[in-house]
Short mmCIF file of C-alpha atoms in Angstrom, two decimals:
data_model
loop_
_atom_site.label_atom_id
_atom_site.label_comp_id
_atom_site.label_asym_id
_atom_site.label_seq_id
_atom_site.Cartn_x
_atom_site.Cartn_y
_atom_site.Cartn_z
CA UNK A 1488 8.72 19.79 31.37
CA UNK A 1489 12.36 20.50 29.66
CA UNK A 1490 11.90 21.48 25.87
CA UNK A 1491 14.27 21.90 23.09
CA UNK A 1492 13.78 23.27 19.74
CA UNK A 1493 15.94 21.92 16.44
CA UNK A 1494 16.56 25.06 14.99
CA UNK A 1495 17.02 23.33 11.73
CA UNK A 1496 14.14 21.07 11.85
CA UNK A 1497 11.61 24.16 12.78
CA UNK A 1498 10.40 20.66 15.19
CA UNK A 1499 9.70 21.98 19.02
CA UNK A 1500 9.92 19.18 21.22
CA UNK A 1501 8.90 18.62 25.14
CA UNK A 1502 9.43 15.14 26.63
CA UNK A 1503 6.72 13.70 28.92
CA UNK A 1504 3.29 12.84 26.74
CA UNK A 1505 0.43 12.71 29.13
CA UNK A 1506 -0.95 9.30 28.62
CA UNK A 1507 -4.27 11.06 28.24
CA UNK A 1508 -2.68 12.60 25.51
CA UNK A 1509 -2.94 8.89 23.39
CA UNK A 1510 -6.24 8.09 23.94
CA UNK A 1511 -7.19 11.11 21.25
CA UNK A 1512 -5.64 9.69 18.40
CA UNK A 1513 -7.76 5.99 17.52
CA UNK A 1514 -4.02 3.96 16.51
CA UNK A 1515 -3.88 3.71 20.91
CA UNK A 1516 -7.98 3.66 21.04
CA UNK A 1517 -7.83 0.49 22.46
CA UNK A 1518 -4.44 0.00 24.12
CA UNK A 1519 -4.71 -0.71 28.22
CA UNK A 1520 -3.99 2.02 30.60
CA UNK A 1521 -0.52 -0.26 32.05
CA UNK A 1522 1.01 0.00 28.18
CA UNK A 1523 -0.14 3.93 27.29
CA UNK A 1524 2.33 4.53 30.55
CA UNK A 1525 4.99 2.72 29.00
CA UNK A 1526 4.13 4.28 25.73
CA UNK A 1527 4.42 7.94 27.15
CA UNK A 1528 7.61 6.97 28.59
CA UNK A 1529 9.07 6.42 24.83
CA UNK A 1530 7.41 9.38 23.43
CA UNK A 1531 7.83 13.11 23.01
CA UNK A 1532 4.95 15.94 22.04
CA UNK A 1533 6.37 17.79 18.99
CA UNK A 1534 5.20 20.64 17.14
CA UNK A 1535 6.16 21.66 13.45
CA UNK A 1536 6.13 24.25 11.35
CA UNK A 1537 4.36 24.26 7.72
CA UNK A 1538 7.16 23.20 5.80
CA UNK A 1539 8.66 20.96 8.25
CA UNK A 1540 10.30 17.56 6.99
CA UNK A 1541 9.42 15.06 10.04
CA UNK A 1542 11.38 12.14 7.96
CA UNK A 1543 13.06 11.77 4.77
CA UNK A 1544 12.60 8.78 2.67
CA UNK A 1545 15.57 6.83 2.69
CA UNK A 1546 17.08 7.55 5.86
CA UNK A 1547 16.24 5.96 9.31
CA UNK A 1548 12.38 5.97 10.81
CA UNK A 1549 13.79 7.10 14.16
CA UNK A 1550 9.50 7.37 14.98
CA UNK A 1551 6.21 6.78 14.33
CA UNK A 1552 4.34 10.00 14.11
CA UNK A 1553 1.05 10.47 15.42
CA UNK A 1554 -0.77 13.67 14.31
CA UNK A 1555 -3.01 15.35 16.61
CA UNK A 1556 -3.25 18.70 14.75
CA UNK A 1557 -2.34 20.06 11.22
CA UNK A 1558 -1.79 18.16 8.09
CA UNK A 1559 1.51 15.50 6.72
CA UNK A 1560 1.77 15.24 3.14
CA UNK A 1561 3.62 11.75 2.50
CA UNK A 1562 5.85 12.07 -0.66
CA UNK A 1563 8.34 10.21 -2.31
CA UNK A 1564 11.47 10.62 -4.82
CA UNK A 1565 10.95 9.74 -8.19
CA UNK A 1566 12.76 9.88 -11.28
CA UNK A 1567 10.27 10.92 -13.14
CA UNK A 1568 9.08 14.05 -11.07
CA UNK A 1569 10.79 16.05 -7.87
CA UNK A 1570 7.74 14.71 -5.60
CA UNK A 1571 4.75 12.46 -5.80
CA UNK A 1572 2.10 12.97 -3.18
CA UNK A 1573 0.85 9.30 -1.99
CA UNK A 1574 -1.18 10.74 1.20
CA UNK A 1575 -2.12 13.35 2.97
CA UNK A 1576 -2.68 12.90 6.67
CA UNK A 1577 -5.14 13.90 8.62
CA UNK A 1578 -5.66 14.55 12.64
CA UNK A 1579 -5.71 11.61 14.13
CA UNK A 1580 -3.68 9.69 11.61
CA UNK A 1581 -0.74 8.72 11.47
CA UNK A 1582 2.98 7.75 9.37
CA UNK A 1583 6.03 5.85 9.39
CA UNK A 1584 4.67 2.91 11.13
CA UNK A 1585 5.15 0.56 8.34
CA UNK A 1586 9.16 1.47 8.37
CA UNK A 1587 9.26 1.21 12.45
CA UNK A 1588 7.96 -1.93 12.60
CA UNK A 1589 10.14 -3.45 9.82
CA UNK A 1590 12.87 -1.34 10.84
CA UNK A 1591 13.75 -0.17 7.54
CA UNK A 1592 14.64 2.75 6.46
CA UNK A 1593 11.45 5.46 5.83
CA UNK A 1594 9.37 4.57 2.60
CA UNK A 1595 8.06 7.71 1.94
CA UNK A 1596 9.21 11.81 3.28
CA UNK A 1597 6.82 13.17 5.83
CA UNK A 1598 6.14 16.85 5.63
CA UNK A 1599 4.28 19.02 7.45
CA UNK A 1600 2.19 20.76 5.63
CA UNK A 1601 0.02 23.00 7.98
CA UNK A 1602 1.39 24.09 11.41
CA UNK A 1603 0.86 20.50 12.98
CA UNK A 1604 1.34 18.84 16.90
CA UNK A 1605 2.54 15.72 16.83
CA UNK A 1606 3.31 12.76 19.03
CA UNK A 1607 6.54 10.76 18.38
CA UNK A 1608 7.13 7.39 19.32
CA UNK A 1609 10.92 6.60 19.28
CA UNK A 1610 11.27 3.73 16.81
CA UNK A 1611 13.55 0.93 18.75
CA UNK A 1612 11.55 1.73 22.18
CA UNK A 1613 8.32 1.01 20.29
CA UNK A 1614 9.73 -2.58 18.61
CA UNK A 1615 11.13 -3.27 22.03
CA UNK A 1616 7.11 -2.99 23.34
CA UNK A 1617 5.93 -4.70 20.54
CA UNK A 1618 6.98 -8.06 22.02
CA UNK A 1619 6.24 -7.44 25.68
CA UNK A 1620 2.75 -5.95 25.30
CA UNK A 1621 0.37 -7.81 23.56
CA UNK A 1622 -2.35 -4.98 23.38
CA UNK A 1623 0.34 -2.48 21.61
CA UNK A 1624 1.41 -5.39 19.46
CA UNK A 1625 -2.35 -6.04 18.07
CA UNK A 1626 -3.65 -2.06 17.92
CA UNK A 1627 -0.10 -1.58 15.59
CA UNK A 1628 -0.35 -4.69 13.44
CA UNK A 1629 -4.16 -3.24 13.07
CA UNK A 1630 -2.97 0.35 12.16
CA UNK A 1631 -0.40 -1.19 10.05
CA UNK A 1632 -3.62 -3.33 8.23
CA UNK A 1633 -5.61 -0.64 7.76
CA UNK A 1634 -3.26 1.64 6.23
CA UNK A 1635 -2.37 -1.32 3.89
CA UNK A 1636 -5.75 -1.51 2.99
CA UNK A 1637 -5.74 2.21 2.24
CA UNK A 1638 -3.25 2.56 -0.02
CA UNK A 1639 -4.81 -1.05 -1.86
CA UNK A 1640 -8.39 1.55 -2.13
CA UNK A 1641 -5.98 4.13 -3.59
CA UNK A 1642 -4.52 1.75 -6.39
CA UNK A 1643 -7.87 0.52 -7.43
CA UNK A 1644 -9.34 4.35 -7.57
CA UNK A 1645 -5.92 5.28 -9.97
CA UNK A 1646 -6.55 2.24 -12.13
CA UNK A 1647 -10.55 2.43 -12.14
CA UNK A 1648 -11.96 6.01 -11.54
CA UNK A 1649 -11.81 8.65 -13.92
CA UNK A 1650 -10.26 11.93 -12.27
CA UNK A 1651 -13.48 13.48 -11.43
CA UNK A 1652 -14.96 10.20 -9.76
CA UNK A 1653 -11.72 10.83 -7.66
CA UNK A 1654 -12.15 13.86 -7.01
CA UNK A 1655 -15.99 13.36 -5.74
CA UNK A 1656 -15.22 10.16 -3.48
CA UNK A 1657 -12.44 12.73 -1.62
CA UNK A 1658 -15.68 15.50 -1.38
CA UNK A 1659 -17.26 12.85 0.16
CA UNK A 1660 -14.91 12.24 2.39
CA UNK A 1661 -14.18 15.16 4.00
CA UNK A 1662 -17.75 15.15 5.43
CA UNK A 1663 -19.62 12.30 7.84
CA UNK A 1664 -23.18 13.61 6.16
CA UNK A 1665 -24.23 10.98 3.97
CA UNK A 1666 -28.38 11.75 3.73
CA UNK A 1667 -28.12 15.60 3.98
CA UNK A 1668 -28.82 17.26 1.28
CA UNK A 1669 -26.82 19.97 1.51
CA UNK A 1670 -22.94 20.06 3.64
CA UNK A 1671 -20.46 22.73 3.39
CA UNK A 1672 -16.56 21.35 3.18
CA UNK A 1673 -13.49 23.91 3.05
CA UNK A 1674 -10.71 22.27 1.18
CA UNK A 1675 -8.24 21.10 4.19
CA UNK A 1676 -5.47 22.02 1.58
CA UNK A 1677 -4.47 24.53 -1.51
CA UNK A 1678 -5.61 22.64 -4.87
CA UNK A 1679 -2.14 22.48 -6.25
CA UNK A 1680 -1.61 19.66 -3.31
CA UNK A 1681 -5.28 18.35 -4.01
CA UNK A 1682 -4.07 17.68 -7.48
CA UNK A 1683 -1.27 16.01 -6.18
CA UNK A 1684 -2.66 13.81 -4.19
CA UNK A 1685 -5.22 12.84 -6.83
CA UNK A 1686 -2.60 12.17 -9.35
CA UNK A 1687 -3.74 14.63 -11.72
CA UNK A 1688 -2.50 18.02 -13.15
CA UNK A 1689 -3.98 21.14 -11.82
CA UNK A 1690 -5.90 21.51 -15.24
CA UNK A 1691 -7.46 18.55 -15.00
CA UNK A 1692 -8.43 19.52 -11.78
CA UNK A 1693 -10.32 22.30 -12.41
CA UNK A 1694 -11.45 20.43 -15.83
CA UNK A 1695 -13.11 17.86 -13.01
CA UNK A 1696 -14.79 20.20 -10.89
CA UNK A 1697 -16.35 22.05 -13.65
CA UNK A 1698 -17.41 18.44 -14.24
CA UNK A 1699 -19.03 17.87 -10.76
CA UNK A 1700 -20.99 20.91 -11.53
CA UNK A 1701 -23.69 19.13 -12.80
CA UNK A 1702 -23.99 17.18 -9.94
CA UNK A 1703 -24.40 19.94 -7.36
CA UNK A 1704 -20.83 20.62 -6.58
CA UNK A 1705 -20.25 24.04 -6.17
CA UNK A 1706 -17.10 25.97 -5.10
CA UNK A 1707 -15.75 29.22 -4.38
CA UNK A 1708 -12.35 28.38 -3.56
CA UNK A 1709 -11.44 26.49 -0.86
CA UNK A 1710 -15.37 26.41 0.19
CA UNK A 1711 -17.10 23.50 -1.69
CA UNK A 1712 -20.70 23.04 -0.91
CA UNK A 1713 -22.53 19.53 -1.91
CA UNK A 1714 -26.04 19.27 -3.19
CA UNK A 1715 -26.77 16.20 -4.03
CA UNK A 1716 -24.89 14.32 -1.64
CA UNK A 1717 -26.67 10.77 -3.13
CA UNK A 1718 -26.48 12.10 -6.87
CA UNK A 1719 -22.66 12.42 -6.03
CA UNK A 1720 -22.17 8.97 -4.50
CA UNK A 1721 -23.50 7.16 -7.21
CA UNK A 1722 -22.25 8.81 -10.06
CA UNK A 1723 -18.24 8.62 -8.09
CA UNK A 1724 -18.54 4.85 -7.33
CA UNK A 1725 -16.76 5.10 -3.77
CA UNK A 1726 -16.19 1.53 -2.22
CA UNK A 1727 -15.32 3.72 1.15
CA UNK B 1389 1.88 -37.48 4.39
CA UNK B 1390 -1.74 -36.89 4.93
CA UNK B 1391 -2.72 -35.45 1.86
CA UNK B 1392 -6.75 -33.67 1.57
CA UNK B 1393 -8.84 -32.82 -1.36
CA UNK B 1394 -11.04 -29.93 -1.19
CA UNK B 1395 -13.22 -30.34 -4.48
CA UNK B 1396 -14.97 -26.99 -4.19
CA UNK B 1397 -11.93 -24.67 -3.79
CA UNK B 1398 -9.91 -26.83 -6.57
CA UNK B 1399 -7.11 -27.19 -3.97
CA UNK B 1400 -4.34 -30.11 -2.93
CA UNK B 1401 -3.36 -30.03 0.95
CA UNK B 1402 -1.03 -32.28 2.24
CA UNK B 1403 0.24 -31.87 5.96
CA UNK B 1404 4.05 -31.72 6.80
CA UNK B 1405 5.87 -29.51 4.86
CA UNK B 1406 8.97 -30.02 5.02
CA UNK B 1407 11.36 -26.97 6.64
CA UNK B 1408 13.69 -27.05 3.98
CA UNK B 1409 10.96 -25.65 1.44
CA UNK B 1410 10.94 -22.64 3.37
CA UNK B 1411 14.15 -21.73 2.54
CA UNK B 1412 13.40 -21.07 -1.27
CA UNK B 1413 10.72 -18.58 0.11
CA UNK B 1414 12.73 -14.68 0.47
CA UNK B 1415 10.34 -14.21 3.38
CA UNK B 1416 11.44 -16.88 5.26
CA UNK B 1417 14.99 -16.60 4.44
CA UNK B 1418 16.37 -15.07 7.45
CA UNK B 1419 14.68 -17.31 10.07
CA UNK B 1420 16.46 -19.28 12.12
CA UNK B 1421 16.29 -23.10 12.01
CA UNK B 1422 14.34 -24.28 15.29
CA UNK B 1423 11.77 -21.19 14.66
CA UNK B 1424 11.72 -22.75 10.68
CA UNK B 1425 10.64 -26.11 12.67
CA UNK B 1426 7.64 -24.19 14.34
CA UNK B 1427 6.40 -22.14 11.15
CA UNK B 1428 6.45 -25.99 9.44
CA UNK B 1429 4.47 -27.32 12.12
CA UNK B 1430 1.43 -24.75 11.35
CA UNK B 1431 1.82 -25.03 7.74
CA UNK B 1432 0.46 -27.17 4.70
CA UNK B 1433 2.05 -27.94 1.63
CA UNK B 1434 -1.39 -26.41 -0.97
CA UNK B 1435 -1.57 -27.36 -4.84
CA UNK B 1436 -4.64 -24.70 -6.60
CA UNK B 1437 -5.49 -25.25 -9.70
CA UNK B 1438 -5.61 -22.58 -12.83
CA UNK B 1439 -9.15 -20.03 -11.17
CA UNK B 1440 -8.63 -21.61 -7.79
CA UNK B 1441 -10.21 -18.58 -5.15
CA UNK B 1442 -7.36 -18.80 -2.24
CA UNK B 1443 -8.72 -16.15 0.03
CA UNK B 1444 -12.11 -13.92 -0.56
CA UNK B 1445 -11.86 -10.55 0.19
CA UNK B 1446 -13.77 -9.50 3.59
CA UNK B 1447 -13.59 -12.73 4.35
CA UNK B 1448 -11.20 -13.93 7.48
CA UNK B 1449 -7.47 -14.43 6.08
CA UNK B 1450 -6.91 -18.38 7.64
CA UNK B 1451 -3.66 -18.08 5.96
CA UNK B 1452 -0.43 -16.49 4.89
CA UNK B 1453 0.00 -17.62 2.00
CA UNK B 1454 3.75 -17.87 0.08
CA UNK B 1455 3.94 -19.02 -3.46
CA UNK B 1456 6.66 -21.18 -4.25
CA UNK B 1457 5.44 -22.04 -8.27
CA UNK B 1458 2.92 -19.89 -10.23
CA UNK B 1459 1.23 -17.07 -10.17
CA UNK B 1460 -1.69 -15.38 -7.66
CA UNK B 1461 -3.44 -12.26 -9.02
CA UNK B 1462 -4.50 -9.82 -5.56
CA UNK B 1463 -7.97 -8.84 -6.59
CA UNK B 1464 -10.37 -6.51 -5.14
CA UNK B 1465 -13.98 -6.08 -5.70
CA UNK B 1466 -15.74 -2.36 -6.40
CA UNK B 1467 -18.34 -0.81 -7.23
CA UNK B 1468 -16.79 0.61 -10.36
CA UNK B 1469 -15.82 -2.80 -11.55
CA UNK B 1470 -16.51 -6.32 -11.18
CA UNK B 1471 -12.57 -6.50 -10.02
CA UNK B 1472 -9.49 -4.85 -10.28
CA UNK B 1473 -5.76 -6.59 -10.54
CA UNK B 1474 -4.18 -5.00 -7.61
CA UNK B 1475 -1.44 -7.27 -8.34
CA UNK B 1476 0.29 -10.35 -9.72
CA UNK B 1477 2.64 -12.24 -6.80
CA UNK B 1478 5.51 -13.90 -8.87
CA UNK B 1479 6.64 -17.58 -7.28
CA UNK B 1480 8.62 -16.60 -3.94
CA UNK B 1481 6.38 -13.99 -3.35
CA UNK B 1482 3.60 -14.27 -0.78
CA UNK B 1483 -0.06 -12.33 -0.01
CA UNK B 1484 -2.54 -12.29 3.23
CA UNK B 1485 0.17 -10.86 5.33
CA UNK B 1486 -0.92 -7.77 6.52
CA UNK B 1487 -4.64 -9.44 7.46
CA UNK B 1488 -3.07 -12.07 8.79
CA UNK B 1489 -0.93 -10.26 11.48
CA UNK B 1490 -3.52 -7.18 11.84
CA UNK B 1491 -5.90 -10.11 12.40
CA UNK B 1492 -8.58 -8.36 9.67
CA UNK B 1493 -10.56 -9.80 7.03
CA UNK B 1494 -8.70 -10.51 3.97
CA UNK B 1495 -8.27 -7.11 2.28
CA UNK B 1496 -7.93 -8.31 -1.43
CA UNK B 1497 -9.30 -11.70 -2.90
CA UNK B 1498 -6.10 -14.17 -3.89
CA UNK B 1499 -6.86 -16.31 -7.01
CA UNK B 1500 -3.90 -18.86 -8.81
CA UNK B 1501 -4.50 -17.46 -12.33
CA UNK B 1502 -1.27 -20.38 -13.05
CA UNK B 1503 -1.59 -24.43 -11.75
CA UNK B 1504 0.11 -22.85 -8.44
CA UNK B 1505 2.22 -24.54 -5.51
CA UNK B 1506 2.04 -22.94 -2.25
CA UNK B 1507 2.65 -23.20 1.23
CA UNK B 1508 -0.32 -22.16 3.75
CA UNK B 1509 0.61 -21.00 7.12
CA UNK B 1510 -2.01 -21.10 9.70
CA UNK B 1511 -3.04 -17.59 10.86
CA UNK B 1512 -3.71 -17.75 14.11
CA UNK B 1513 -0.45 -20.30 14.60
CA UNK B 1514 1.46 -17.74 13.44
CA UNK B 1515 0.24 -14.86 15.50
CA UNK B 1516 1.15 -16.50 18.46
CA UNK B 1517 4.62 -17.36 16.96
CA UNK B 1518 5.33 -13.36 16.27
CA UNK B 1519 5.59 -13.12 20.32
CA UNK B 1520 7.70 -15.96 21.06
CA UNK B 1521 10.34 -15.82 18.31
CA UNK B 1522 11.99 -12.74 17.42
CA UNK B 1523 13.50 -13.83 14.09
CA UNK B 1524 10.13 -14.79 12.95
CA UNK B 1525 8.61 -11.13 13.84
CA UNK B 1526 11.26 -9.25 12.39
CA UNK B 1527 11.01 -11.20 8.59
CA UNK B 1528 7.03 -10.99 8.94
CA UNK B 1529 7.77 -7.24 10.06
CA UNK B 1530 10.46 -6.31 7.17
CA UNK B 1531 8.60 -8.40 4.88
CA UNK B 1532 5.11 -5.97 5.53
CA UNK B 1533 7.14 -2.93 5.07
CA UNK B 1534 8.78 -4.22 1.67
CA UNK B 1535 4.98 -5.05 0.57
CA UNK B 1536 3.95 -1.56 1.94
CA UNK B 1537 6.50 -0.03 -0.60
CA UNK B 1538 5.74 -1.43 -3.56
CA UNK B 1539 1.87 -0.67 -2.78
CA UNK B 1540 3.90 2.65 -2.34
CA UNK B 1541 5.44 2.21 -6.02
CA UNK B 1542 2.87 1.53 -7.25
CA UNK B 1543 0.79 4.46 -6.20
CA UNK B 1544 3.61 6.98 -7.75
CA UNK B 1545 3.75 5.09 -10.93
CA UNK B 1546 -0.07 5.56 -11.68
CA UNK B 1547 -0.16 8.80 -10.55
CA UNK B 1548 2.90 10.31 -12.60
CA UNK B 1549 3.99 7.88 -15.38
CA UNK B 1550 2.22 7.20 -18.81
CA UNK B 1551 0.61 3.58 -19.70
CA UNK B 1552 3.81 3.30 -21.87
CA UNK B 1553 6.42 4.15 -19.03
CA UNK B 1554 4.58 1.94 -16.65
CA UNK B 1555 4.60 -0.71 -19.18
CA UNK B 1556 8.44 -0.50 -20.16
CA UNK B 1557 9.11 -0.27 -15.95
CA UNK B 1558 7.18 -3.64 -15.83
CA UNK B 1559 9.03 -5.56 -18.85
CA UNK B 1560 12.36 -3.95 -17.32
CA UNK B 1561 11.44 -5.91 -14.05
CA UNK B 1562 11.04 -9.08 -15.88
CA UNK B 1563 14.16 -9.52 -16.41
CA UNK B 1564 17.78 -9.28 -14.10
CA UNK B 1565 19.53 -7.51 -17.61
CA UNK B 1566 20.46 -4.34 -17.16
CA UNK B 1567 23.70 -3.95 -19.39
CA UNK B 1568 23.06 -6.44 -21.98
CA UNK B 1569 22.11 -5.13 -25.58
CA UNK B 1570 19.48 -7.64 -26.13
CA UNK B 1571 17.02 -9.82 -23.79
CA UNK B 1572 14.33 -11.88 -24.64
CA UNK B 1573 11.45 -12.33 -22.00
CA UNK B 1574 7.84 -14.34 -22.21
CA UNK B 1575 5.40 -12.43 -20.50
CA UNK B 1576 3.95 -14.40 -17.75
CA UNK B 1577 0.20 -13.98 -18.58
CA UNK B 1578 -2.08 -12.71 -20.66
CA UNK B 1579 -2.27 -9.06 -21.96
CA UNK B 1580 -5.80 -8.64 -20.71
CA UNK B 1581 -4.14 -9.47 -17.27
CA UNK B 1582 -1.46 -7.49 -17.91
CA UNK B 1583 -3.79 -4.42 -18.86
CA UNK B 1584 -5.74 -4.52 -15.68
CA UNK B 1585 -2.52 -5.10 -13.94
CA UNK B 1586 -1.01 -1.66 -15.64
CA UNK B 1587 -4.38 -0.10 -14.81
CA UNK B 1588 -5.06 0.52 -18.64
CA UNK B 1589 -7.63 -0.50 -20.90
CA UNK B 1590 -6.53 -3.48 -23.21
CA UNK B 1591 -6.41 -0.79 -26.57
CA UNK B 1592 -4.03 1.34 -24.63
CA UNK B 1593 -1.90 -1.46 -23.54
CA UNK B 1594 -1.73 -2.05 -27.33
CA UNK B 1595 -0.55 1.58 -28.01
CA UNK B 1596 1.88 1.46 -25.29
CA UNK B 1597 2.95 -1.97 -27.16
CA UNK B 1598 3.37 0.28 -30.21
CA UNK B 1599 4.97 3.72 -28.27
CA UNK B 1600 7.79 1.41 -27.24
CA UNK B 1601 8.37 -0.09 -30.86
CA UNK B 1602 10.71 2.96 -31.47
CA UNK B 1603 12.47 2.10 -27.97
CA UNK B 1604 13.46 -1.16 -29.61
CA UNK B 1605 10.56 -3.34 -27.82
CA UNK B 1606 9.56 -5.97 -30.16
CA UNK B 1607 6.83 -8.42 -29.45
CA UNK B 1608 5.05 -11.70 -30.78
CA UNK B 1609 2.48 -12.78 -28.62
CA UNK B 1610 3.84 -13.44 -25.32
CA UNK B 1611 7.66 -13.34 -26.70
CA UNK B 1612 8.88 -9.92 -25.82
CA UNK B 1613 12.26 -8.69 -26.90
CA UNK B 1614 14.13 -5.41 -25.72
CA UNK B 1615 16.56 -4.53 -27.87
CA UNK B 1616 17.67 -1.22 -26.03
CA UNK B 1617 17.62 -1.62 -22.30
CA UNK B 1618 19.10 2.04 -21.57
CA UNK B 1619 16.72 3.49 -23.60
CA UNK B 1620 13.80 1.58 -22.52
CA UNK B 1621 15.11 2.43 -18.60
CA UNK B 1622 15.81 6.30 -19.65
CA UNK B 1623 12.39 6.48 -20.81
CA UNK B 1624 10.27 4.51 -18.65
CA UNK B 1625 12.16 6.30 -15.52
CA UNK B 1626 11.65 3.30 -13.48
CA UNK B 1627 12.27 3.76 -9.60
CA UNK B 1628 13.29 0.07 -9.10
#
């Protein structure tokens, strides 16, 4: 297995994905065993360092990046501030499939933001599939869906929910326990990011979990523990 | 022309639309003219009606649908609100498309909010045209991505500008000015629209109304004038 490393990217790269390697990650969940072959043959393993850019907004999507470990913050340029968080990836998600597809240039900066292993999918090899292999075709255009639909859930939490009913539909989703009555969570990330990605300023953070008190959130930093899972839920509104 | 009357959905089909009405759709614009000859042969010519549903959210998406006079608002049900106004397609604009080709159920609920004239393309139709004709799949695929971005947009905006800079960066895109000292717009719907639009409540859009007074944004009713497009653009810090 030849590897390289881009000194300036802080990206280690080895060519030849293990098909096996696809079948953790649910975008390929359902893609036949013929196509992951010819999907290996177009892809590379990666690993980054925290800090990492994977892609700049603005300039080519020369992949689609499929996490398998670590974190991706997805920013963007604005005028009004150096960075705006839209999403933060986690394992098993992925980015820059909207911009490969469409073959546009990438809509948002991907940035690692925890040591993370990656698979890459070079861009034109993956279009190129797209039209041969049905099964690839439909899992993508279902990816590509779904993470439409996610950022529509995201608008109508900014224009609808308060900051703390944001902040308790995230709790809640960092944990599959939905009758429990108590769950532990660690933070995945440090809560100037959280705020971020919440659209809020770190005050108002803190302002919101001081209001989730109340409703049997309780943290000591990055450990949050739930006690009223339900009590939470219905007070946050999540459609998730 | 066969033309149909559906009495419960308040909307006009008539078969056979004609390929040159494609052209005055962006989305269509770079397809070439025998594959313009197969998208008209799965499409309807659609009349709606002011309130006319289109597509239900979680429902299946039977069509793309491209508005060529009028205005759809995107909708989405929650369990914070009856709705919220994802957004408001302008005429040439088009909605369903990511269901559509991720073959999902509809993701936001698509309702004429103007007397609208649309074209319909059948879903499944043009599913199977995305494998056989490559200028079709790259429009469909560089039209997702340009939808994906202002979703994008939009996210930022909430997250980082003020009701009043999101309002100036929407009367800025009503209009093609951007050197002229003075332009006078109509706003295209009503300001409670226009509120849940901005994701505001209809007293703030009022104060942002009144912030921008001092930016030289005068209004009467639906009449808008900007007096000071730098200033308005220097302030709002539009990304457009």
């Amino acid at each position: 297995m030849e590897t390289t490393r881009d000194v300036a990217l802080g990206i280690d790269t080895a060519t030849g994905v293990q098909a096996a390697l696809f079948r953790s990650a649910p975008i390929f969940r359902n893609i036949e065993n013929h196509a992951l072959a010819d999907l290996a043959a177009i892809s590379k393993a990666m690993t980054a360092a925290e800090g990492t850019i994977l892609s700049r907004q603005g300039e080519p999507a020369s992949h689609l990046l499929v996490l398998l470990d670590g974190r991706i913050a997805l920013e963007t340029l604005s005028a009004v501030a150096a960075t705006t968080v839209v999403e933060i990836v986690p394992p098993g998600g992925h980015s820059m499939l909207s911009a490969v597809l469409g073959d546009v240039p990438a809509l948002m900066t991907a940035r690692a933001i925890q040591p993370s292993r990656l698979i890459g999918v070079d861009a034109a090899g993956l279009r190129g599939l797209l039209y041969r292999e049905p099964s690839i075709a439909a899992a993508l255009l279902r990816a590509e869906a779904a993470a439409f639909g996610a950022l529509v859930r995201q608008v109508c939490d900014l224009k609808l929910r308060t900051t703390a009913q944001r902040l308790g539909c995230y709790l809640l989703e960092l944990t599959d326990e939905t009758a429990a009555n108590t769950v532990a969570l660690r933070l995945p990330f440090d809560k100037r990011l959280l705020a971020a990605r919440l659209g809020c300023r770190q005050e108002n953070l803190s302002r919101a979990f001081a209001a989730l008190r109340r409703l049997g959130v309780e943290t000591h930093g990055a450990r949050v523990i739930l006690h009223d899972i339900a009590g939470l839920r219905s007070y946050a509104l999540c459609d998730c």
